[in-house]
């Protein structure tokens, strides 16, 4: 059988790994008929350390006990298929594309990039577009190419730690992951230790990447974000991907991302940003400005099931990615509460959570620890445990790759483990290597994805849309650990977060841009919102505050029929209506000395020409409100759109006029939407669809009781 021997990071010293690997094989291959060198099929040495070899099960078991071996697992024969997220949302590799895709430049504000990754190979790409004015901070350890056409790094305080690389090179992995998700090339047979095996690709594989590194070991600073925007606007970037955001938003102009993206919008550049990972609590969004595209994280139809079998032969399935195969070997099972670290005077009330340094190494060594928390293995691993079972999983929780065998059970299943542990005189258990299974309930919004309503402007719906952000396989920096305990050396990694959702939306926006290079940021955002696939509030009761207009649908996005457009003046009127009435400040922001806020020039949030409708109200208060909107025809020259409304009981939605008749492309027509009634509960969802028989232009409508 073919086995993979994974040994983590490549040696720091410049040594040849092949002789060491051959030496390992010589120690276990006993047959005189087999030459160890012929058994060695492949040596992994460029990005990580390990090898593939033909071995018997007994020989593989021997190697798994050798020093320096992280894991040994059989190389299974798998069906070649995509790494899922793009195909899952109906965006296949063979989708219709334009030649202009290679002229689209995506600016990635993140942790940098790993330029040697196969995802950033520039084969088949010509020189950068003529509009590109940026530069590459090249050095002895970093160069650009025709895929990565520019790269810069920013750190205003010049304070670097030992782990920081003073170049655009990525030592964290995050920026490499997001960049390859948006615009990475096609890479076959990609996986993380065999998980997620398939073809890794970005949404717009011909687009160019410009890197703006602002994230370091001590975090991200507004000064650096703004420096990046200052450059990228002048450099010629078309779309910005910013999987970053403030944890405590205050207002629109005390936030570097909101400020930078506002100025980018003025120059025709749309910023796609992550909604945040503070869910499922309400009003936890970080990307909330109306000129941003705010993206929530949805699941795809992949999940990893990690089973635990108890000594009574009961089997329970949890999450987290366990790359280890215990080969059915059982280990004693111990409760973390019964193994407090007495040396550090830890009490059982704390050790039951299995935090770092809370467990007694002598008591847990060689045992599987039951933990009353959602730990991902640090405490048990450092204490020398054989594995762990975590408790507390809720629907939509993310999975992480583990440094030791482990699983994470929901409360009911974990309670069964606890009962067995408490009643058995010699409790034992084993944990199986994770297996990939189909999540038939997808798509739904992950529990971590930040929810609305908008914390600054309650009557502006955020997030805008949802995109895949759960268990996403993409390129990775081999310098970056795939676990919190330092396992390094992999070129691809599975990650979850709204940071992973953001580049999916970025790519969809770039895809629209390649068909419509003159469209404004608002028009592109509108096309993504109105073509999104509706999602179900049965799974996510927060409804539009979880998923916005729904799941992104890139194939339809270039053909929205109608768009809700807006320009700088529209946003200035919005700001006036939001209380930003200091004329000098607005003049400074816009560079327009004639601009002044007045009663006639102000516009409430409900009248900003946005492709969604949101209204906050008080409990039991009757609702009467009118929204005003204008749509631009980008579909058929001669077309007649009829308004179709879906509304819950108690809410009456009146659209006037109910028919829009267009006679030319680019023609604009206005309408109003009046809401009357009273909501039953804390949130009521409705929708308006303009339908001409060819295009269906859908806008969500949300009425809610403000928290």
XYZ file of C-alpha atoms in Angstrom:
707
model
C 0.000 0.000 0.000
C 1.079 3.596 -0.511
C 1.454 5.530 2.734
C 2.223 9.191 3.334
C 4.667 9.988 6.111
C 4.133 13.586 7.164
C 6.924 15.223 9.179
C 5.837 18.842 9.443
C 8.122 21.765 8.652
C 11.111 21.317 6.410
C 14.444 21.300 8.285
C 15.804 24.734 9.073
C 19.269 23.633 8.074
C 20.043 23.233 4.401
C 20.241 19.444 4.446
C 19.065 16.850 1.989
C 16.044 15.053 3.373
C 16.182 12.081 0.990
C 19.009 10.209 2.815
C 17.148 10.641 6.116
C 13.967 9.284 4.599
C 15.804 6.336 3.055
C 17.354 5.621 6.436
C 13.895 5.482 7.992
C 12.754 3.043 5.319
C 15.825 0.852 5.773
C 14.975 0.478 9.455
C 11.488 -0.883 8.787
C 11.702 -2.759 5.470
C 12.795 -6.259 6.365
C 12.212 -8.051 3.077
C 15.366 -8.742 1.093
C 13.316 -8.561 -2.081
C 12.546 -4.859 -1.665
C 15.092 -2.090 -2.113
C 14.205 0.882 0.152
C 15.123 3.373 -2.570
C 12.562 1.748 -4.860
C 9.931 1.891 -2.124
C 10.330 5.690 -1.864
C 7.841 7.161 -4.334
C 8.060 10.857 -3.601
C 9.991 13.115 -1.291
C 8.282 16.251 -0.016
C 11.024 18.793 0.570
C 10.241 22.086 -1.138
C 7.449 23.252 1.134
C 7.184 20.701 3.886
C 8.854 17.575 5.120
C 7.691 14.038 4.410
C 7.496 11.332 1.804
C 5.269 8.772 0.127
C 6.355 5.141 0.092
C 5.109 1.633 -0.564
C 4.811 -0.038 2.828
C 3.008 -2.834 4.563
C 0.687 -1.939 7.424
C 3.241 -3.235 9.921
C 6.024 -1.139 8.389
C 3.812 1.956 8.422
C 3.003 1.361 12.091
C 6.730 1.210 12.907
C 7.457 4.464 11.110
C 4.581 6.207 12.895
C 6.455 5.705 16.177
C 9.688 7.284 14.947
C 10.927 10.624 16.186
C 9.861 13.570 14.091
C 6.879 11.849 12.462
C 3.652 13.806 12.794
C 1.368 11.269 11.148
C 1.316 8.277 8.826
C -1.763 7.593 6.764
C -2.741 5.536 3.775
C -2.863 7.344 0.448
C -6.450 6.620 -0.533
C -7.660 6.521 -4.107
C -9.965 9.465 -4.419
C -12.198 10.765 -7.145
C -10.773 13.931 -8.622
C -13.251 16.761 -7.992
C -13.180 20.605 -7.143
C -12.415 21.889 -3.660
C -16.094 22.612 -3.664
C -16.905 26.213 -2.845
C -17.057 27.613 -6.388
C -18.899 24.616 -7.810
C -21.248 24.593 -4.823
C -22.507 28.085 -5.660
C -22.932 27.154 -9.326
C -19.755 28.753 -10.688
C -17.932 25.987 -12.611
C -14.415 26.152 -13.996
C -15.769 26.314 -17.569
C -18.028 29.327 -16.932
C -18.258 31.983 -19.644
C -15.405 34.475 -19.320
C -14.203 37.571 -21.155
C -10.695 38.495 -22.282
C -10.935 41.513 -19.992
C -10.679 39.263 -16.924
C -6.889 39.383 -17.203
C -7.068 43.189 -17.075
C -8.870 43.178 -13.725
C -6.549 43.960 -10.806
C -7.539 42.799 -7.323
C -5.881 44.589 -4.432
C -5.556 42.302 -1.420
C -5.133 44.067 1.938
C -3.959 41.330 4.252
C -0.918 39.545 5.703
C 1.042 39.405 2.456
C 1.442 36.514 0.050
C 3.567 33.414 -0.599
C 4.642 34.063 -4.207
C 6.086 30.594 -4.839
C 2.706 28.908 -4.374
C 1.483 27.047 -7.437
C -1.708 29.096 -7.159
C 0.224 32.179 -8.256
C 2.001 30.711 -11.255
C 1.836 33.236 -14.100
C 1.956 30.731 -16.951
C -0.135 31.989 -19.872
C -0.440 35.543 -18.540
C 0.969 38.474 -20.470
C 2.507 41.608 -18.957
C 0.497 43.664 -16.433
C -2.299 45.856 -17.828
C -1.143 49.241 -19.136
C -3.186 51.006 -16.446
C -1.063 49.469 -13.670
C 1.035 52.120 -11.913
C 2.096 50.152 -8.864
C 5.437 48.695 -7.848
C 6.872 45.555 -6.316
C 9.012 45.789 -3.185
C 11.269 43.066 -4.489
C 14.159 41.734 -2.448
C 16.437 38.738 -2.264
C 13.545 36.705 -0.837
C 10.583 38.138 -2.758
C 9.805 38.771 -6.409
C 6.638 39.507 -8.366
C 5.500 38.039 -11.697
C 2.658 38.496 -14.185
C 0.141 37.110 -11.659
C 1.356 38.997 -8.583
C 2.038 42.275 -10.384
C 2.657 44.395 -7.303
C 3.435 43.968 -3.627
C 4.135 46.375 -0.769
C 4.221 46.253 3.000
C 3.324 48.876 5.584
C 4.202 49.335 9.252
C 4.166 52.889 10.394
C 5.739 52.293 13.806
C 8.607 50.215 12.352
C 8.301 47.855 15.315
C 8.863 44.326 14.039
C 8.942 41.134 16.071
C 11.190 38.161 15.385
C 8.391 36.435 13.470
C 7.670 39.428 11.226
C 9.203 39.364 7.744
C 10.028 42.828 6.478
C 8.762 42.209 2.983
C 5.397 41.441 1.359
C 6.030 37.743 2.074
C 3.314 36.087 4.138
C 4.365 34.322 7.335
C 0.795 34.047 8.647
C -1.010 32.242 5.793
C -4.169 34.341 5.891
C -3.293 36.642 2.990
C -2.124 33.781 0.785
C -5.403 31.967 1.474
C -7.633 34.942 0.626
C -5.647 35.952 -2.476
C -5.759 32.453 -3.945
C -9.495 32.142 -3.188
C -10.164 35.294 -5.176
C -7.741 34.980 -8.081
C -5.545 31.917 -7.677
C -4.773 29.788 -10.712
C -5.934 26.213 -11.237
C -4.024 23.676 -9.106
C -4.928 19.999 -9.341
C -4.593 17.483 -6.512
C -4.515 20.083 -3.752
C -5.370 19.072 -0.186
C -4.533 19.556 3.455
C -3.049 16.240 4.609
C -5.430 14.500 2.210
C -8.506 16.445 3.353
C -10.448 18.454 0.778
C -8.599 16.704 -2.061
C -9.379 18.241 -5.442
C -8.717 21.204 -7.708
C -7.980 24.473 -5.933
C -8.831 27.584 -7.926
C -9.791 31.192 -7.521
C -13.010 32.672 -8.851
C -11.200 34.758 -11.487
C -7.999 32.788 -12.208
C -6.848 35.163 -14.957
C -7.129 38.313 -12.854
C -4.013 40.013 -11.488
C -3.140 40.388 -7.811
C -1.657 43.419 -6.078
C -0.596 42.763 -2.486
C -0.771 45.312 0.329
C 0.573 43.812 3.538
C -0.754 45.565 6.652
C -1.152 42.753 9.173
C 1.658 41.806 11.532
C 2.209 39.786 14.695
C 0.926 42.693 16.797
C -2.197 43.236 14.699
C -3.477 45.656 12.074
C -3.367 49.407 12.422
C -5.502 52.082 10.785
C -2.385 54.006 9.781
C -1.202 51.123 7.674
C -4.638 50.459 6.172
C -4.849 54.026 5.039
C -1.312 53.948 3.627
C -2.309 50.895 1.628
C -5.419 52.616 0.280
C -3.371 55.683 -0.506
C -1.214 53.577 -2.772
C -3.743 51.192 -4.272
C -6.048 53.939 -5.459
C -3.148 55.501 -7.374
C -1.801 52.133 -8.484
C -4.808 51.276 -10.643
C -6.520 48.567 -8.570
C -10.081 47.688 -9.690
C -11.492 45.732 -6.738
C -10.248 45.585 -3.135
C -10.464 42.474 -0.983
C -10.161 43.383 2.695
C -10.792 40.520 5.093
C -10.256 42.887 8.004
C -12.322 45.188 10.135
C -12.503 47.008 13.487
C -13.761 44.975 16.430
C -15.606 47.944 17.936
C -16.974 50.161 15.161
C -17.680 53.713 16.263
C -18.615 55.723 13.212
C -17.779 56.075 9.546
C -14.812 58.368 9.902
C -12.950 56.948 12.867
C -12.349 53.723 10.958
C -9.443 53.382 8.534
C -11.274 50.825 6.408
C -14.384 53.003 6.036
C -12.283 56.045 5.181
C -10.011 54.295 2.734
C -12.870 52.493 1.005
C -14.811 55.748 0.711
C -11.949 57.320 -1.231
C -11.604 54.173 -3.298
C -15.312 54.358 -4.132
C -14.804 57.906 -5.360
C -12.313 56.564 -7.902
C -14.579 53.700 -9.018
C -13.072 50.990 -6.790
C -15.363 48.661 -4.821
C -14.158 47.222 -1.513
C -15.370 43.787 -0.471
C -14.982 43.201 3.252
C -15.660 40.519 5.835
C -18.727 41.031 8.020
C -16.777 39.852 11.071
C -16.517 36.739 13.232
C -18.392 37.874 16.336
C -21.650 35.988 15.675
C -24.231 34.909 16.411
C -24.861 37.914 18.672
C -26.810 40.768 17.045
C -25.282 44.054 15.848
C -21.741 42.647 15.796
C -20.869 43.684 12.236
C -17.606 45.440 11.455
C -18.068 46.139 7.724
C -21.117 48.394 7.810
C -20.471 51.448 5.597
C -22.944 51.803 2.701
C -20.136 52.073 0.119
C -18.712 48.700 1.210
C -19.803 45.209 0.187
C -20.278 43.402 3.509
C -20.024 39.606 3.278
C -21.325 36.967 5.693
C -19.962 33.409 5.822
C -22.095 30.521 4.618
C -21.396 26.818 4.654
C -20.819 24.601 1.643
C -21.915 20.977 1.290
C -18.719 19.711 2.910
C -18.215 18.808 6.527
C -15.794 16.597 8.372
C -17.160 13.957 10.707
C -14.910 12.769 13.537
C -16.229 9.759 15.427
C -15.418 8.576 18.924
C -16.131 5.003 20.072
C -16.521 4.284 23.766
C -15.788 1.054 25.583
C -19.513 0.251 25.568
C -19.323 0.378 21.738
C -21.456 3.499 21.477
C -20.263 5.776 18.667
C -20.762 9.544 18.508
C -19.869 11.916 15.682
C -18.361 15.330 16.236
C -16.473 17.962 14.296
C -12.892 19.279 14.018
C -10.420 17.722 11.628
C -8.462 14.826 13.122
C -5.599 13.790 10.795
C -4.483 10.936 13.045
C -5.412 7.274 12.752
C -5.351 5.417 16.067
C -6.106 2.203 14.169
C -8.907 1.287 16.600
C -6.516 1.292 19.547
C -8.328 2.264 22.740
C -6.974 4.455 25.505
C -8.086 5.088 29.086
C -10.646 7.884 29.350
C -10.280 10.545 32.059
C -12.289 13.634 32.994
C -10.300 16.874 32.985
C -11.882 17.770 36.317
C -10.122 14.757 37.878
C -6.682 15.764 36.587
C -5.908 19.295 37.840
C -2.334 20.516 37.591
C -1.407 20.478 41.278
C 2.016 21.999 40.607
C 0.335 25.208 39.467
C -2.385 24.883 42.123
C -5.089 24.474 39.503
C -8.499 23.394 40.769
C -10.695 20.813 39.097
C -13.301 23.478 38.439
C -10.789 24.962 35.963
C -8.993 21.846 34.706
C -12.312 20.422 33.486
C -12.084 22.946 30.625
C -8.661 21.546 29.618
C -7.027 24.935 29.125
C -3.273 25.303 28.677
C -1.274 24.217 31.747
C -4.424 23.213 33.630
C -3.912 19.434 33.408
C -1.620 17.153 35.385
C 0.774 15.573 32.884
C 1.227 12.439 34.993
C -2.512 11.828 35.181
C -3.440 12.456 31.536
C -0.385 11.082 29.715
C -1.448 8.354 27.302
C -5.141 8.930 28.004
C -8.065 10.537 26.211
C -9.330 13.557 28.178
C -12.987 14.544 28.371
C -13.264 18.361 28.439
C -16.182 20.605 29.357
C -15.355 23.139 26.668
C -14.722 23.822 23.001
C -10.930 23.485 23.222
C -9.075 22.546 20.045
C -6.463 20.463 21.794
C -3.757 22.783 23.133
C -4.112 21.816 26.795
C -4.349 18.046 26.294
C -1.564 18.101 23.677
C 0.894 19.973 25.897
C 0.050 17.684 28.803
C 0.887 14.567 26.769
C -2.646 13.225 26.373
C -3.435 10.644 23.698
C -6.523 12.585 22.626
C -9.480 14.623 23.822
C -13.258 14.898 23.565
C -14.670 18.423 23.668
C -18.184 19.406 24.733
C -20.442 22.235 23.594
C -20.702 22.167 19.801
C -23.641 24.108 18.429
C -25.066 24.178 14.937
C -22.809 25.979 12.479
C -19.638 25.927 14.598
C -16.353 25.899 12.629
C -13.932 22.986 12.424
C -10.187 23.242 12.985
C -7.361 20.845 12.268
C -6.101 19.312 15.503
C -2.593 18.691 16.886
C -3.676 15.365 18.407
C -6.623 12.971 18.003
C -9.807 14.688 19.089
C -13.440 15.515 18.404
C -15.988 18.113 19.476
C -19.453 16.834 20.414
C -22.758 18.576 20.963
C -24.201 18.770 24.456
C -26.419 15.679 24.169
C -23.698 13.404 22.804
C -21.148 14.745 25.267
C -23.563 13.996 28.116
C -23.628 10.352 27.030
C -19.838 10.279 27.175
C -19.937 11.792 30.661
C -22.484 9.203 31.860
C -20.269 6.399 30.582
C -17.216 7.975 32.180
C -18.993 8.315 35.523
C -20.416 4.784 35.625
C -17.605 2.668 34.152
C -14.846 1.339 36.392
C -12.350 1.367 33.527
C -13.606 3.740 30.846
C -11.845 3.573 27.487
C -12.301 5.172 24.079
C -10.798 5.545 20.628
C -11.090 8.359 18.104
C -11.242 7.820 14.357
C -9.526 9.824 11.641
C -11.950 12.387 10.202
C -13.932 11.613 7.084
C -15.437 14.050 4.607
C -19.223 13.790 4.321
C -21.958 15.788 2.600
C -23.753 18.475 4.563
C -27.272 18.125 3.170
C -28.581 21.189 5.046
C -26.207 23.638 3.351
C -26.167 26.468 2.674
C -26.714 28.189 6.006
C -24.823 30.854 7.915
C -22.062 29.729 10.250
C -22.479 30.506 13.935
C -19.362 32.695 14.011
C -20.476 35.026 11.200
C -21.327 38.473 12.598
C -24.972 39.465 12.481
C -26.839 42.678 11.835
C -28.535 44.991 12.335
C -26.148 47.726 11.321
C -24.659 49.099 14.577
C -24.284 52.632 13.196
C -27.163 53.073 10.742
C -30.084 50.837 11.825
C -32.066 51.467 8.625
C -29.328 50.244 6.282
C -29.313 46.458 5.857
C -26.000 44.732 6.532
C -24.542 42.230 5.749
C -25.227 42.593 2.047
C -24.770 38.992 0.929
C -23.398 35.638 2.002
C -20.598 33.660 0.377
C -18.795 30.406 1.190
C -16.635 30.868 4.272
C -16.660 27.457 5.933
C -14.010 24.753 5.444
C -12.439 26.499 2.460
C -9.277 24.923 1.020
C -6.847 27.431 -0.476
C -3.137 28.204 -0.729
C -1.152 28.706 2.461
C 2.217 29.965 3.591
C 4.406 26.985 4.514
C 5.962 29.198 7.186
C 2.618 29.459 8.955
C 1.346 26.786 11.347
C -1.869 24.985 10.481
C -2.545 24.510 14.190
C -1.870 26.807 17.116
C 0.921 24.481 18.205
C 3.311 24.974 15.348
C 2.652 22.268 12.740
C 4.001 23.927 9.590
C 5.078 23.135 6.062
C 1.829 22.773 4.149
C 1.116 24.622 0.913
C -2.692 24.375 1.261
C -4.905 24.738 4.287
C -8.583 24.504 5.231
C -9.877 27.613 6.975
C -13.233 29.004 8.111
C -14.294 32.602 8.684
C -15.850 35.603 7.043
C -12.287 36.255 5.865
C -12.776 33.279 3.557
C -16.208 34.498 2.424
C -14.921 37.962 1.522
C -12.612 36.875 -1.371
C -15.429 34.815 -2.887
C -17.455 38.012 -3.137
C -14.369 39.900 -4.326
C -13.961 37.445 -7.182
C -17.649 37.690 -8.079
C -17.330 41.481 -8.188
C -14.222 41.170 -10.378
C -16.137 38.779 -12.636
C -18.885 41.390 -13.090
C -16.219 44.053 -13.665
C -14.734 41.977 -16.490
C -18.084 42.164 -18.325
C -18.869 45.762 -17.373
C -15.595 47.664 -16.851
C -17.342 51.052 -16.648
C -19.898 50.116 -13.992
C -19.706 51.994 -10.698
C -18.958 50.224 -7.394
C -22.631 50.663 -6.431
C -23.828 49.082 -9.690
C -21.536 46.084 -9.200
C -22.676 45.670 -5.591
C -26.306 45.994 -6.700
C -25.853 43.251 -9.295
C -24.494 40.892 -6.630
C -27.288 41.670 -4.166
C -30.265 41.462 -6.546
C -29.121 38.192 -8.171
C -28.300 36.410 -4.886
C -30.068 33.139 -4.088
C -32.576 33.528 -1.224
C -31.716 31.593 1.942
C -33.906 30.106 4.659
C -34.762 31.725 7.977
C -35.800 28.289 9.240
C -32.119 27.482 9.763
C -30.980 31.033 10.515
C -33.734 32.783 12.520
C -31.840 36.091 12.270
C -32.876 35.992 8.595
C -31.463 38.871 6.540
C -29.332 39.975 9.484
C -27.474 36.701 9.038
C -27.327 36.385 5.241
C -28.363 39.726 3.721
C -29.950 39.194 0.311
C -28.790 35.571 0.257
C -26.077 33.377 -1.242
C -23.919 34.961 -3.913
C -24.637 33.816 -7.479
C -21.711 34.877 -9.729
C -23.075 33.312 -12.930
C -26.139 35.580 -12.902
C -24.462 38.665 -11.453
C -23.289 40.159 -14.795
C -26.905 40.102 -15.993
C -29.004 41.804 -13.281
C -31.491 43.543 -15.602
C -31.746 46.617 -13.361
C -29.247 48.182 -10.964
C -29.609 50.518 -7.999
C -26.796 52.948 -8.711
C -25.258 55.572 -6.420
C -22.348 57.993 -6.650
C -20.286 60.110 -4.308
C -22.957 62.807 -4.010
C -25.545 60.215 -2.959
C -23.283 59.079 -0.116
C -22.572 62.680 0.902
C -26.329 63.337 1.142
C -26.604 60.162 3.201
C -23.852 61.404 5.534
C -25.647 64.729 5.910
C -28.774 62.822 6.900
C -26.753 60.776 9.402
C -25.665 63.925 11.216
C -22.313 64.543 9.551
C -23.360 68.131 8.960
C -20.062 69.943 9.405
C -19.611 71.499 5.981
C -15.853 71.973 6.372
C -15.337 68.300 7.160
C -17.415 67.113 4.199
C -15.650 69.577 1.943
C -12.329 68.238 3.117
C -13.423 64.651 2.525
C -14.739 65.300 -0.965
C -12.468 68.129 -2.064
C -15.584 70.049 -3.075
C -15.555 73.498 -1.467
C -19.068 74.249 -2.696
C -20.622 71.264 -0.972
C -22.869 72.047 1.996
C -25.340 70.117 4.074
C -28.804 71.636 3.961
C -32.284 70.359 4.555
C -32.777 69.874 0.839
C -29.468 68.104 0.309
C -29.783 65.644 3.191
C -31.101 62.133 2.655
C -32.215 59.620 5.257
C -30.746 56.141 5.263
C -34.049 54.691 4.089
C -33.844 56.834 0.946
C -30.260 56.033 0.007
C -30.535 54.333 -3.392
C -29.689 50.911 -1.970
C -30.837 47.541 -3.371
C -32.325 46.476 -0.023
C -34.842 47.957 2.419
C -34.549 48.001 6.220
C -36.688 49.692 8.847
C -36.334 49.605 12.627
C -39.396 50.096 14.785
C -40.587 49.894 18.391
C -42.498 46.940 19.870
C -46.188 46.892 18.925
C -45.855 50.186 17.082
C -47.890 50.558 13.867
C -45.674 50.928 10.809
C -46.098 53.553 8.141
C -43.045 54.364 6.057
C -42.210 55.175 2.435
C -38.903 54.340 0.721
C -37.805 55.993 -2.525
C -35.613 54.283 -5.106
C -34.352 54.692 -8.683
C -33.295 51.836 -10.949
C -31.203 51.941 -14.102
C -31.966 49.639 -17.018
C -28.991 47.443 -17.986
C -31.020 44.547 -19.421
C -33.199 44.794 -22.528
C -33.762 48.171 -24.184
C -37.525 47.730 -24.484
C -38.752 46.019 -21.355
C -41.645 46.131 -18.920
C -40.983 45.156 -15.302
C -43.825 44.223 -12.980
C -43.512 44.418 -9.203
C -43.980 41.137 -7.340
C -44.167 41.318 -3.556
C -43.920 38.591 -0.945
C -44.789 39.768 2.564
C -45.745 38.179 5.892
C -49.167 38.470 7.478
C -49.685 41.887 9.010
C -47.394 43.778 6.626
C -48.783 45.477 3.546
C -46.222 46.435 0.865
C -47.394 48.931 -1.757
C -45.152 49.602 -4.775
C -45.890 52.690 -6.861
C -45.849 52.526 -9.795
C -46.179 48.747 -9.923
C -44.986 48.625 -13.548
C -41.775 50.144 -14.936
C -41.587 50.479 -18.717
C -38.155 51.106 -20.260
C -37.374 52.126 -23.837
C -33.566 52.280 -23.726
C -30.445 50.973 -21.997
C -29.278 53.348 -19.267
C -32.743 54.793 -18.726
C -33.586 55.540 -15.088
C -37.037 55.227 -13.497
C -38.071 55.905 -9.919
C -40.600 54.238 -7.641
C -41.666 54.136 -4.004
C -42.265 51.303 -1.563
C -44.752 51.956 1.238
C -44.915 49.716 4.290
C -47.992 49.569 6.494
C -48.996 47.303 9.359
C -47.426 45.757 12.430
C -44.878 42.976 12.813
C -45.500 39.814 14.775
C -42.300 39.112 16.705
C -38.960 40.882 16.438
C -38.272 40.564 12.715
C -40.411 40.346 9.576
C -38.984 39.517 6.164
C -40.485 40.490 2.835
C -39.172 40.939 -0.698
C -39.722 42.924 -3.861
C -38.943 41.399 -7.255
C -39.034 43.416 -10.476
C -39.714 40.854 -13.214
C -39.803 41.394 -16.991
C -39.916 37.689 -17.857
C -36.172 37.572 -18.526
C -34.629 39.248 -15.489
C -35.762 38.947 -11.890
C -34.393 41.781 -9.742
C -34.896 40.825 -6.098
C -34.528 43.109 -3.077
C -34.978 41.991 0.537
C -37.229 44.011 2.830
C -36.713 43.795 6.610
C -38.766 45.342 9.397
C -37.504 44.686 12.907
C -37.696 45.720 16.535
C -34.416 47.444 17.367
C -32.417 45.521 19.996
